[in-house]
Tab-separated table of C-alpha atoms in Angstrom:
chain	number	residue	atom	x	y	z
A	1	MET	CA	300.441	20.210	62.684
A	2	ARG	CA	302.339	23.643	62.060
A	3	GLN	CA	301.241	26.494	64.170
A	4	ARG	CA	302.378	30.238	63.510
A	5	ALA	CA	301.581	32.849	66.273
A	6	THR	CA	302.008	36.297	65.190
A	7	PHE	CA	301.848	39.370	67.468
A	8	ILE	CA	301.873	42.983	65.847
A	9	VAL	CA	302.671	45.544	68.503
A	10	LYS	CA	300.423	48.578	68.276
A	11	PRO	CA	302.015	51.901	67.678
A	12	ASN	CA	301.883	54.454	70.307
A	13	THR	CA	302.101	51.815	73.492
A	14	PRO	CA	304.783	51.318	75.737
A	15	PRO	CA	308.165	49.977	74.327
A	16	THR	CA	308.913	46.426	74.167
A	17	ASN	CA	311.896	45.062	76.428
A	18	PRO	CA	313.451	41.646	76.646
A	19	GLU	CA	311.865	40.935	80.156
A	20	GLN	CA	308.324	40.430	78.194
A	21	PHE	CA	309.268	37.533	76.424
A	22	VAL	CA	310.475	34.298	78.682
A	23	LEU	CA	311.541	31.332	76.679
A	24	SER	CA	311.375	27.962	78.580
A	25	PRO	CA	313.951	25.097	78.107
A	26	GLY	CA	312.935	22.449	75.465
A	27	SER	CA	314.045	18.376	75.522
A	28	ASN	CA	317.727	19.146	74.638
A	29	ALA	CA	319.959	22.109	75.548
A	30	TYR	CA	319.667	23.888	71.847
A	31	SER	CA	316.185	24.524	72.011
A	32	THR	CA	313.031	25.901	73.938
A	33	ASN	CA	309.389	24.376	73.954
A	34	ASN	CA	307.490	27.645	75.113
A	35	LEU	CA	307.285	31.373	74.893
A	36	GLU	CA	305.653	33.263	77.482
A	37	VAL	CA	304.464	36.818	76.562
A	38	LYS	CA	303.855	39.225	79.039
A	39	ASP	CA	301.978	42.832	79.033
A	40	LEU	CA	302.374	42.891	75.478
A	41	HIS	CA	300.162	46.026	73.762
A	42	ALA	CA	299.608	43.963	70.411
A	43	ALA	CA	296.993	42.705	67.770
A	44	HIS	CA	297.452	38.847	67.223
A	45	GLN	CA	296.961	36.041	64.753
A	46	GLU	CA	297.054	32.274	65.451
A	47	LYS	CA	297.052	30.007	62.289
A	48	TRP	CA	297.197	26.383	62.290
A	49	THR	CA	297.916	23.990	59.254
A	50	ILE	CA	296.321	20.714	59.749
A	51	ALA	CA	298.115	17.775	57.720
A	52	ARG	CA	295.693	15.449	55.924
A	53	PRO	CA	296.446	12.338	58.135
A	54	ASP	CA	295.441	14.482	61.307
A	55	ILE	CA	292.316	15.593	59.769
A	56	PRO	CA	289.350	13.855	61.654
A	57	PRO	CA	287.670	11.383	59.233
A	58	LYS	CA	284.116	13.065	59.460
A	59	VAL	CA	285.524	16.064	58.240
A	60	TRP	CA	287.754	14.610	55.627
A	61	ASP	CA	284.910	12.924	54.327
A	62	VAL	CA	283.313	16.106	53.444
A	63	LEU	CA	286.472	17.867	52.156
A	64	LYS	CA	287.523	14.891	49.875
A	65	SER	CA	284.302	15.642	47.853
A	66	LEU	CA	285.447	19.556	47.252
A	67	SER	CA	287.837	21.352	45.242
A	68	GLU	CA	287.925	24.244	47.580
A	69	LEU	CA	286.131	25.349	50.890
A	70	HIS	CA	286.460	29.028	52.126
A	71	ILE	CA	284.923	30.068	55.246
A	72	ARG	CA	285.210	33.675	56.663
A	73	TRP	CA	283.426	34.521	59.831
A	74	SER	CA	283.404	38.065	61.391
A	75	THR	CA	282.207	39.578	64.747
A	76	PRO	CA	279.301	41.762	64.685
A	77	LYS	CA	281.116	44.075	67.122
A	78	THR	CA	283.454	47.003	65.900
A	79	TYR	CA	287.098	46.347	66.241
A	80	ASP	CA	290.486	48.055	65.065
A	81	THR	CA	292.690	46.351	62.323
A	82	ILE	CA	296.165	46.781	62.006
A	83	ASN	CA	298.676	46.079	59.029
A	84	PRO	CA	298.877	43.317	57.939
A	85	PHE	CA	295.566	42.044	59.178
A	86	SER	CA	293.474	45.134	57.578
A	87	SER	CA	290.966	43.106	55.459
A	88	ARG	CA	287.196	42.997	56.334
A	89	VAL	CA	283.997	41.198	55.360
A	90	PRO	CA	280.425	41.926	56.474
A	91	ALA	CA	279.678	40.648	59.911
A	92	GLY	CA	278.373	37.038	59.886
A	93	LEU	CA	279.362	33.714	58.119
A	94	HIS	CA	280.500	33.629	54.411
A	95	ILE	CA	281.393	30.527	53.006
A	96	GLN	CA	282.699	29.625	49.210
A	97	ALA	CA	282.816	25.986	48.134
A	98	ALA	CA	283.759	24.467	45.002
A	99	PRO	CA	282.825	20.802	44.434
A	100	LEU	CA	284.769	18.226	42.468
A	101	PRO	CA	282.955	17.027	39.434
A	102	GLU	CA	280.624	14.170	40.198
A	103	GLU	CA	281.124	14.129	43.828
A	104	ASN	CA	278.428	14.151	46.447
A	105	THR	CA	278.528	16.973	48.776
A	106	ASN	CA	275.271	16.483	50.642
A	107	GLU	CA	276.956	16.335	53.830
A	108	LEU	CA	278.824	19.451	53.439
A	109	CYS	CA	275.558	21.187	55.087
A	110	THR	CA	275.517	18.711	58.080
A	111	LEU	CA	279.003	19.451	58.604
A	112	LEU	CA	278.778	23.238	58.436
A	113	SER	CA	275.569	23.265	60.592
A	114	SER	CA	277.872	21.186	63.254
A	115	ALA	CA	280.441	23.685	63.336
A	116	PHE	CA	278.350	26.799	63.357
A	117	SER	CA	274.640	26.303	64.679
A	118	THR	CA	272.510	23.694	66.274
A	119	LYS	CA	270.055	24.589	63.510
A	120	PRO	CA	270.250	23.600	59.572
A	121	LEU	CA	272.319	26.275	57.926
A	122	CYS	CA	271.797	25.038	54.329
A	123	LYS	CA	270.075	22.362	52.248
A	124	SER	CA	272.457	21.841	49.413
A	125	LEU	CA	274.809	23.746	47.470
A	126	ASN	CA	272.128	23.857	44.400
A	127	GLU	CA	269.279	24.821	46.818
A	128	THR	CA	270.801	27.207	49.323
A	129	PHE	CA	273.969	28.592	48.128
A	130	ILE	CA	274.025	31.374	45.065
A	131	GLU	CA	276.500	30.561	42.170
A	132	PHE	CA	279.790	32.408	42.017
A	133	PRO	CA	282.488	32.893	39.153
A	134	GLY	CA	284.907	30.235	39.147
A	135	LYS	CA	282.465	27.229	39.309
A	136	ARG	CA	282.063	28.234	43.290
A	137	TYR	CA	278.947	28.454	45.366
A	138	TYR	CA	278.495	31.051	47.911
A	139	LEU	CA	276.581	31.130	51.273
A	140	TYR	CA	275.943	33.891	53.585
A	141	SER	CA	274.210	33.645	57.240
A	142	ASN	CA	273.468	35.990	60.117
A	143	ILE	CA	271.143	34.032	61.975
A	144	PRO	CA	271.493	34.901	65.748
A	145	GLU	CA	273.818	31.778	66.695
A	146	VAL	CA	276.132	32.769	63.904
A	147	LEU	CA	276.178	36.562	64.392
A	148	GLY	CA	276.762	35.819	68.359
A	149	ASN	CA	279.744	37.722	69.725
A	150	GLU	CA	281.304	34.410	70.990
A	151	PRO	CA	280.373	31.346	68.610
A	152	GLN	CA	280.401	28.557	71.194
A	153	GLN	CA	279.349	25.927	68.487
A	154	LEU	CA	282.345	27.051	66.318
A	155	ASN	CA	284.909	27.089	69.472
A	156	GLU	CA	283.983	23.461	70.122
A	157	PHE	CA	284.477	22.390	66.626
A	158	LEU	CA	287.947	23.889	66.826
A	159	LYS	CA	289.004	22.070	69.720
A	160	LYS	CA	288.191	18.605	67.664
A	161	ILE	CA	289.722	20.044	64.439
A	162	VAL	CA	293.057	21.571	65.992
A	163	CYS	CA	293.567	19.792	68.932
A	164	ASN	CA	292.854	16.260	68.160
A	165	GLY	CA	292.513	15.425	72.176
A	166	ASN	CA	295.526	17.309	73.381
A	167	GLU	CA	294.411	19.206	76.568
A	168	SER	CA	296.909	21.786	76.586
A	169	CYS	CA	295.581	22.725	73.187
A	170	VAL	CA	291.908	22.616	74.329
A	171	ALA	CA	292.864	25.032	77.345
A	172	GLU	CA	294.524	27.228	74.765
A	173	ILE	CA	291.394	27.263	72.456
A	174	GLU	CA	289.330	27.985	75.549
A	175	ARG	CA	291.509	31.034	76.224
A	176	LEU	CA	291.625	32.443	72.811
A	177	ALA	CA	287.764	33.058	72.944
A	178	ALA	CA	285.898	35.628	71.036
A	179	PRO	CA	288.194	36.639	67.869
A	180	ASP	CA	287.369	39.149	65.659
A	181	TYR	CA	287.253	36.895	62.665
A	182	ILE	CA	288.287	33.182	61.824
A	183	ASP	CA	289.171	31.763	58.469
A	184	ILE	CA	288.892	28.327	57.591
A	185	ASP	CA	290.737	27.049	54.213
A	186	TYR	CA	290.879	24.085	52.445
A	187	ASN	CA	292.461	23.790	48.663
A	188	SER	CA	292.882	20.259	47.476
A	189	ARG	CA	295.391	21.832	44.679
A	190	SER	CA	297.604	23.524	47.343
A	191	LEU	CA	300.893	22.172	46.723
A	192	GLY	CA	299.549	18.587	47.053
A	193	SER	CA	299.349	18.761	50.420
A	194	ARG	CA	295.327	18.735	51.031
A	195	ALA	CA	295.829	20.469	54.226
A	196	LEU	CA	293.297	22.300	56.447
A	197	THR	CA	294.176	25.719	57.678
A	198	ILE	CA	292.556	27.719	60.181
A	199	SER	CA	293.425	31.190	61.247
A	200	ALA	CA	291.977	33.658	63.725
A	201	PHE	CA	292.569	37.402	64.919
A	202	TRP	CA	292.344	39.359	67.868
A	203	HIS	CA	292.867	43.074	68.208
A	204	ARG	CA	293.308	42.794	71.705
A	205	SER	CA	293.514	40.256	74.262
A	206	PRO	CA	290.176	38.790	75.141
A	207	GLU	CA	291.066	38.277	78.883
A	208	GLY	CA	290.172	41.976	79.740
A	209	GLY	CA	292.354	44.640	81.217
A	210	GLU	CA	293.558	47.272	78.693
A	211	GLY	CA	293.931	44.527	76.212
A	212	GLN	CA	297.505	43.365	76.585
A	213	TRP	CA	298.845	40.114	76.136
A	214	ASN	CA	299.825	37.602	78.928
A	215	HIS	CA	300.019	34.359	76.678
A	216	LYS	CA	301.955	31.211	76.510
A	217	VAL	CA	302.752	29.436	72.928
A	218	GLN	CA	303.782	25.816	73.560
A	219	GLN	CA	305.193	23.131	71.330
A	220	LEU	CA	302.436	20.422	72.131
A	221	ALA	CA	304.407	17.493	70.883
A	222	ASP	CA	307.526	16.649	69.062
A	223	ASP	CA	305.901	16.569	65.734
A	224	HIS	CA	304.378	19.973	66.344
A	225	ARG	CA	306.190	22.887	64.781
A	226	ALA	CA	305.442	26.494	66.466
A	227	GLU	CA	306.739	29.629	64.936
A	228	VAL	CA	306.180	32.783	66.832
A	229	GLY	CA	306.986	36.185	65.765
A	230	ILE	CA	306.892	39.450	67.454
A	231	LEU	CA	306.968	42.216	65.082
A	232	ASP	CA	305.904	45.985	64.540
A	233	GLN	CA	305.635	48.021	61.327
A	234	ARG	CA	308.488	50.201	59.999
A	235	PRO	CA	308.536	52.777	57.479
A	236	SER	CA	308.511	51.426	54.097
A	237	LEU	CA	310.460	53.042	51.187
A	238	THR	CA	308.172	51.592	48.413
A	239	ASP	CA	304.352	52.419	47.789
A	240	GLY	CA	302.346	49.450	48.281
A	241	ARG	CA	304.880	47.516	50.559
A	242	LEU	CA	304.471	46.609	54.270
A	243	THR	CA	307.692	46.630	56.084
A	244	PHE	CA	308.073	44.946	59.749
A	245	GLY	CA	310.970	44.252	62.114
A	246	GLY	CA	311.236	42.377	65.136
A	247	VAL	CA	312.114	39.048	66.425
A	248	LEU	CA	311.120	35.389	65.613
A	249	THR	CA	311.847	31.910	66.964
A	250	VAL	CA	310.763	28.235	66.500
A	251	LEU	CA	310.003	26.438	69.513
A	252	GLY	CA	311.663	23.122	69.607
A	253	GLU	CA	314.542	24.378	67.260
A	254	ASP	CA	315.603	27.631	68.347
A	255	GLN	CA	317.515	28.406	71.717
A	256	GLN	CA	316.583	32.254	71.574
A	257	LEU	CA	314.514	34.857	69.675
A	258	LYS	CA	316.491	35.862	66.325
A	259	PRO	CA	315.987	39.490	65.023
A	260	THR	CA	314.360	39.618	61.749
A	261	PHE	CA	313.497	42.629	59.339
A	262	PHE	CA	311.292	42.264	56.033
A	263	SER	CA	309.316	43.634	53.449
A	264	PHE	CA	306.611	42.252	51.115
A	265	PRO	CA	304.094	43.960	48.847
A	266	ALA	CA	300.252	43.707	50.146
A	267	ARG	CA	296.992	43.319	48.713
A	268	HIS	CA	295.264	44.734	51.626
A	269	GLN	CA	296.213	47.836	53.783
A	270	GLN	CA	294.728	49.909	56.371
A	271	ASN	CA	292.887	53.624	55.201
A	272	SER	CA	292.216	56.135	58.245
A	273	GLY	CA	288.786	56.482	56.855
A	274	SER	CA	285.697	55.086	58.612
A	275	TYR	CA	281.809	54.784	58.266
A	276	SER	CA	278.611	53.826	59.770
A	277	GLY	CA	275.198	52.619	58.965
A	278	SER	CA	271.433	53.060	59.923
A	279	PHE	CA	267.912	52.809	58.672
A	280	SER	CA	265.694	55.545	57.744
A	281	ASP	CA	262.957	56.518	60.549
A	282	PRO	CA	260.366	55.169	59.950
A	283	ALA	CA	261.664	52.286	58.256
A	284	GLY	CA	258.291	50.542	56.797
A	285	LEU	CA	258.171	48.010	54.366
A	286	HIS	CA	260.743	50.041	51.923
A	287	PRO	CA	263.432	51.155	54.156
A	288	LYS	CA	266.346	53.030	53.030
A	289	PHE	CA	269.820	52.183	54.280
A	290	LEU	CA	271.847	55.385	55.058
A	291	LEU	CA	275.484	55.124	54.811
A	292	LYS	CA	277.853	57.561	56.182
A	293	ILE	CA	281.426	57.492	54.942
A	294	ASP	CA	284.599	59.453	56.444
A	295	ALA	CA	286.587	58.414	53.488
A	296	ALA	CA	289.785	60.411	54.460
A	297	GLU	CA	291.943	60.690	51.277
A	298	ALA	CA	291.969	58.287	48.280
A	299	PRO	CA	295.351	56.484	48.081
A	300	SER	CA	295.612	57.864	44.546
A	301	GLU	CA	293.639	59.393	41.832
A	302	ASP	CA	292.877	56.102	40.070
A	303	CYS	CA	291.223	54.742	43.070
A	304	THR	CA	287.633	53.707	43.380
A	305	LEU	CA	285.579	53.697	46.357
A	306	ASN	CA	283.361	50.623	46.945
A	307	ALA	CA	280.432	49.097	49.248
A	308	TYR	CA	280.144	45.141	49.299
A	309	PHE	CA	276.757	43.991	50.567
A	310	SER	CA	275.652	40.803	51.829
A	311	ILE	CA	271.697	41.031	51.872
A	312	PRO	CA	269.964	38.368	53.569
A	313	LYS	CA	266.678	37.104	52.189
A	314	ASP	CA	264.504	39.017	54.563
A	315	PHE	CA	265.569	42.145	52.333
A	316	PHE	CA	266.132	42.567	48.406
A	317	ILE	CA	267.243	45.206	46.058
A	318	ASP	CA	265.625	46.063	42.673
A	319	LYS	CA	268.412	45.727	40.512
A	320	TYR	CA	266.292	47.138	37.406
A	321	GLN	CA	265.248	49.974	39.792
A	322	LEU	CA	268.925	50.736	40.378
A	323	ALA	CA	269.839	50.725	36.535
A	324	ASP	CA	268.517	54.163	36.296
A	325	GLN	CA	271.586	56.252	36.192
A	326	GLN	CA	269.779	59.547	37.299
A	327	LEU	CA	268.527	57.848	40.443
A	328	LEU	CA	271.825	56.278	41.362
A	329	GLU	CA	273.638	59.667	41.214
A	330	SER	CA	270.693	61.056	43.409
A	331	LEU	CA	271.663	58.097	46.220
A	332	GLY	CA	275.361	58.940	46.145
A	333	LEU	CA	276.156	55.811	43.710
A	334	LYS	CA	278.087	55.334	40.566
A	335	LYS	CA	276.996	52.146	39.581
A	336	LEU	CA	276.044	48.484	40.890
A	337	LYS	CA	279.129	46.718	39.658
A	338	ALA	CA	278.136	43.268	40.547
A	339	PHE	CA	274.865	41.405	41.722
A	340	ARG	CA	274.332	37.602	42.757
A	341	GLY	CA	271.402	36.018	44.197
A	342	GLU	CA	267.979	36.264	44.579
A	343	ALA	CA	266.019	38.746	42.219
A	344	ASP	CA	262.301	37.889	42.670
A	345	LEU	CA	260.521	41.010	43.593
A	346	GLU	CA	257.310	39.187	44.742
A	347	ALA	CA	258.215	36.314	46.403
A	348	PRO	CA	257.716	36.066	50.447
A	349	THR	CA	260.591	34.714	52.575
A	350	TRP	CA	259.167	31.232	53.031
A	351	THR	CA	259.331	30.363	49.430
A	352	GLN	CA	263.110	31.433	48.982
A	353	SER	CA	265.323	28.247	49.513
A	354	ARG	CA	268.603	30.515	48.891
A	355	TRP	CA	270.065	32.590	51.615
A	356	GLY	CA	269.520	35.821	49.840
A	357	SER	CA	271.848	38.092	47.492
A	358	SER	CA	275.324	40.181	47.433
A	359	ALA	CA	275.989	43.448	45.823
A	360	LEU	CA	278.735	45.519	45.001
A	361	PHE	CA	278.556	49.256	44.634
A	362	GLU	CA	280.934	51.841	43.450
A	363	VAL	CA	280.450	54.862	45.748
A	364	ASP	CA	280.103	58.500	44.437
A	365	PRO	CA	283.265	60.161	46.855
A	366	LYS	CA	281.885	63.824	45.753
A	367	LYS	CA	278.342	63.686	47.279
A	368	VAL	CA	278.982	65.011	50.668
A	369	ASP	CA	276.858	66.227	53.392
A	370	ASP	CA	277.033	69.337	55.261
A	371	ASN	CA	279.311	67.555	57.760
A	372	GLY	CA	281.746	66.500	55.012
A	373	LEU	CA	280.627	63.062	54.879
A	374	ILE	CA	280.138	61.125	52.044
A	375	ASP	CA	276.312	60.539	51.828
A	376	VAL	CA	274.967	57.203	50.430
A	377	GLU	CA	271.341	55.876	50.622
A	378	LEU	CA	270.257	52.422	49.415
A	379	PRO	CA	266.693	51.841	48.654
A	380	LEU	CA	265.691	48.371	50.258
A	381	HIS	CA	262.571	46.481	50.276
A	382	MET	CA	261.040	43.836	52.804
A	383	ARG	CA	259.765	40.314	51.914
A	384	TYR	CA	256.633	39.308	53.528
A	385	GLN	CA	257.764	37.316	56.626
A	386	GLU	CA	256.195	33.950	58.075
A	387	PRO	CA	253.404	34.692	60.437
A	388	GLY	CA	254.586	35.042	64.201
A	389	PHE	CA	253.076	33.584	67.479
A	390	VAL	CA	254.624	35.836	69.855
A	391	SER	CA	254.362	39.092	68.448
A	392	GLU	CA	253.205	41.632	65.804
A	393	TYR	CA	257.061	42.468	64.640
A	394	THR	CA	259.822	40.338	63.721
A	395	PRO	CA	263.467	41.655	63.648
A	396	ALA	CA	265.386	41.567	60.476
A	397	LYS	CA	269.132	42.445	60.516
A	398	LEU	CA	270.964	43.829	57.841
A	399	PRO	CA	274.901	43.751	57.955
A	400	TRP	CA	276.926	46.903	57.300
A	401	PRO	CA	278.875	46.468	54.067
A	402	ALA	CA	282.548	46.253	53.722
A	403	VAL	CA	283.974	49.654	52.612
A	404	PHE	CA	287.080	49.921	50.621
A	405	TRP	CA	289.140	51.891	48.319
A	406	ALA	CA	290.111	49.873	44.950
A	407	CYS	CA	293.368	50.730	43.383
A	408	PRO	CA	295.541	49.660	40.768
A	409	ALA	CA	298.337	47.760	42.458
A	410	SER	CA	302.054	48.222	41.729
A	411	ALA	CA	304.178	46.237	39.307
A	412	GLU	CA	304.874	43.850	42.071
A	413	TRP	CA	301.233	42.562	42.157
A	414	GLN	CA	302.234	39.241	41.014
A	415	GLN	CA	304.160	38.759	44.418
A	416	PHE	CA	301.127	39.309	46.802
A	417	VAL	CA	300.926	35.560	47.105
A	418	VAL	CA	304.462	35.846	48.596
A	419	ASN	CA	302.955	37.896	51.511
A	420	PRO	CA	302.512	35.330	54.588
A	421	PHE	CA	299.641	37.343	55.792
A	422	ASP	CA	297.676	37.471	52.433
A	423	ARG	CA	294.292	37.050	52.658
A	424	GLY	CA	291.457	36.197	49.637
A	425	TYR	CA	288.295	34.899	48.797
A	426	LEU	CA	286.559	37.799	50.587
A	427	GLY	CA	283.469	37.912	48.374
A	428	TYR	CA	284.011	41.264	46.571
A	429	ASP	CA	287.617	40.360	45.348
A	430	VAL	CA	286.172	38.146	42.546
A	431	ASP	CA	284.922	41.302	40.825
A	432	PHE	CA	288.290	42.916	40.607
A	433	PRO	CA	291.350	42.300	38.759
A	434	LYS	CA	294.202	40.333	40.245
A	435	GLU	CA	296.440	43.236	40.166
A	436	THR	CA	294.203	45.318	42.407
A	437	ALA	CA	295.174	46.635	45.822
A	438	TYR	CA	292.399	47.339	48.636
A	439	HIS	CA	292.798	49.853	51.416
A	440	HIS	CA	290.135	49.387	53.966
A	441	LEU	CA	288.020	51.699	55.899
A	442	SER	CA	286.736	50.898	59.699
A	443	PRO	CA	283.452	50.538	60.954
A	444	VAL	CA	282.403	52.564	63.846
A	445	ASN	CA	279.805	53.059	66.598
A	446	GLY	CA	279.906	49.565	68.598
A	447	THR	CA	277.943	46.756	65.978
A	448	THR	CA	278.194	46.413	62.597
A	449	TYR	CA	274.575	45.599	61.571
A	450	SER	CA	271.546	47.428	61.767
A	451	THR	CA	268.065	45.918	62.564
A	452	VAL	CA	264.344	47.084	61.270
A	453	HIS	CA	261.221	45.387	62.567
A	454	VAL	CA	258.951	43.955	60.138
A	455	PRO	CA	255.279	43.574	60.867
A	456	VAL	CA	253.975	40.116	60.538
A	457	LEU	CA	250.500	38.452	61.180
A	458	GLU	CA	250.322	37.278	64.733
A	459	MET	CA	248.792	33.797	64.615
A	460	LYS	CA	246.337	34.548	67.365
A	461	HIS	CA	244.776	36.991	65.058
A	462	ALA	CA	244.663	34.672	62.291
A	463	PRO	CA	241.135	33.551	62.370
A	464	VAL	CA	239.523	36.989	62.672
A	465	VAL	CA	241.617	37.773	59.574
A	466	LYS	CA	240.499	35.038	57.764
A	467	ILE	CA	236.828	35.678	58.430
A	468	GLY	CA	237.168	39.511	57.882
A	469	THR	CA	238.942	38.928	54.580
A	470	ALA	CA	236.003	36.385	53.535
A	471	VAL	CA	233.573	39.145	54.697
A	472	VAL	CA	235.319	41.990	52.825
A	473	VAL	CA	235.656	39.989	49.990
A	474	GLY	CA	232.019	38.668	49.833
A	475	VAL	CA	230.549	42.331	50.421
A	476	GLY	CA	232.616	43.300	47.421
A	477	PHE	CA	231.667	40.606	45.272
A	478	LEU	CA	227.926	41.168	46.179
A	479	TYR	CA	228.365	44.948	45.475
A	480	ILE	CA	230.011	44.413	41.959
A	481	VAL	CA	227.137	41.789	41.101
A	482	ALA	CA	224.336	44.185	42.508
A	483	LYS	CA	226.095	47.288	40.566
A	484	ILE	CA	226.157	44.865	37.119
A	485	LEU	CA	222.748	43.688	37.822
A	486	GLY	CA	221.329	47.588	38.326
A	487	SER	CA	223.013	48.683	35.022
A	488	VAL	CA	221.215	45.650	33.101
A	489	MET	CA	218.099	46.981	34.249
A	490	LYS	CA	218.307	50.366	33.611
A	491	LYS	CA	219.342	49.451	30.164
A	492	SER	CA	216.230	47.490	29.684
A	493	GLU	CA	213.711	49.918	30.935
A	494	PRO	CA	213.669	52.227	27.975
A	495	LYS	CA	213.183	49.222	25.717
A	496	LYS	CA	209.922	48.261	27.767
A	497	LYS	CA	208.601	51.765	27.393
A	498	ALA	CA	209.173	51.668	23.277
A	499	GLU	CA	207.058	48.660	23.095
């Protein structure tokens, strides 16, 4: 197994000093086997690469039927990003899977459910996922267990995959709880290695305090390669590139920290803008989602402002309604750039096997309110919900969209893959050219989803409703019959008088 631990020192924090980084001796006089970090104000990413022989058999049985698998999980809490870890997806679980031809992928849903939930997440690729370009299938979920601030089920799954019984590794996974996002990637065509990569990001230490890190990175075994980098961003002389300096070490190989300085083209970068979402009040069965965007400045004149929605099946948008350009302009939108998933306007939730739909909008940055915020309104519609046993209302959660500027990249875009921190398969990137750079805005106000309470039939009232419905229909039927008979009789009276 290979591990890469990266710390990005935050700007405007106390400067680092050598006493914050303690190296311990390794198995020989020329190496170290652990690095302890003390009181470091930084964002942190852990990335593990598990080679094919180390992947548990039950997991491998599923992976070998796939060409690709890309999983993105994001916390519903707001968090601060930092370059080069600035990309975002809507809160919840996003899965893209590409099956190999003529392979049986039925066990994929079993594996996903065991990793993320105690309830089934899906039935099969064809039944629950929606089709995506590139012969992929896409699933989104925001059920409570998935949307939890700390997905305990996933932590247990990671212990089995990453640690493979190593107690020190298990303890480390337990300490690194509550990440801001987790990525899991498998590509059967990647360097022919068929390795599984898992990465997690924290904008601050989960252990409380002021968020500084007191953390030890260890070489867990002789065949475990652990790279550690402590970096901070430096001014870049070229647009579209990120520059970092700091120190690096490879545990088990190096005897000391080595200085480093490097630069690379970045597909994803921070933008100083922010946004928040809410439902109109009252919401009703046709709620309006209100998006307020402080977009700061566009990175360049040829950039477009975009909002990418993952819409659970409790909601739907009417793509035919949104084909009206005049209506779009009044809503603060320029166009619906891409729509995939459920489009049935009448079906209730219990008839929908697929998870919902995804929608990518181009936003009009010129439609601003009195406070100078870009004002966007998205008309939504609620599907009829299953009857309830406890309450007359059921909550439906809509994750806030990912909001970003999409810009033509520099001539170096082909080197995006050289970026060791590059991140793809985010859902929206499939609808832009490869030579696109993304500048991400940040959500604010605590949580990144909004809730609407939908009226449902309470089961204890079901008998009354049935009887009431039958009575109303019966009375209505008799009334119509009476009116028809009355009309016939009135027409027959003149004929009798004439005779």
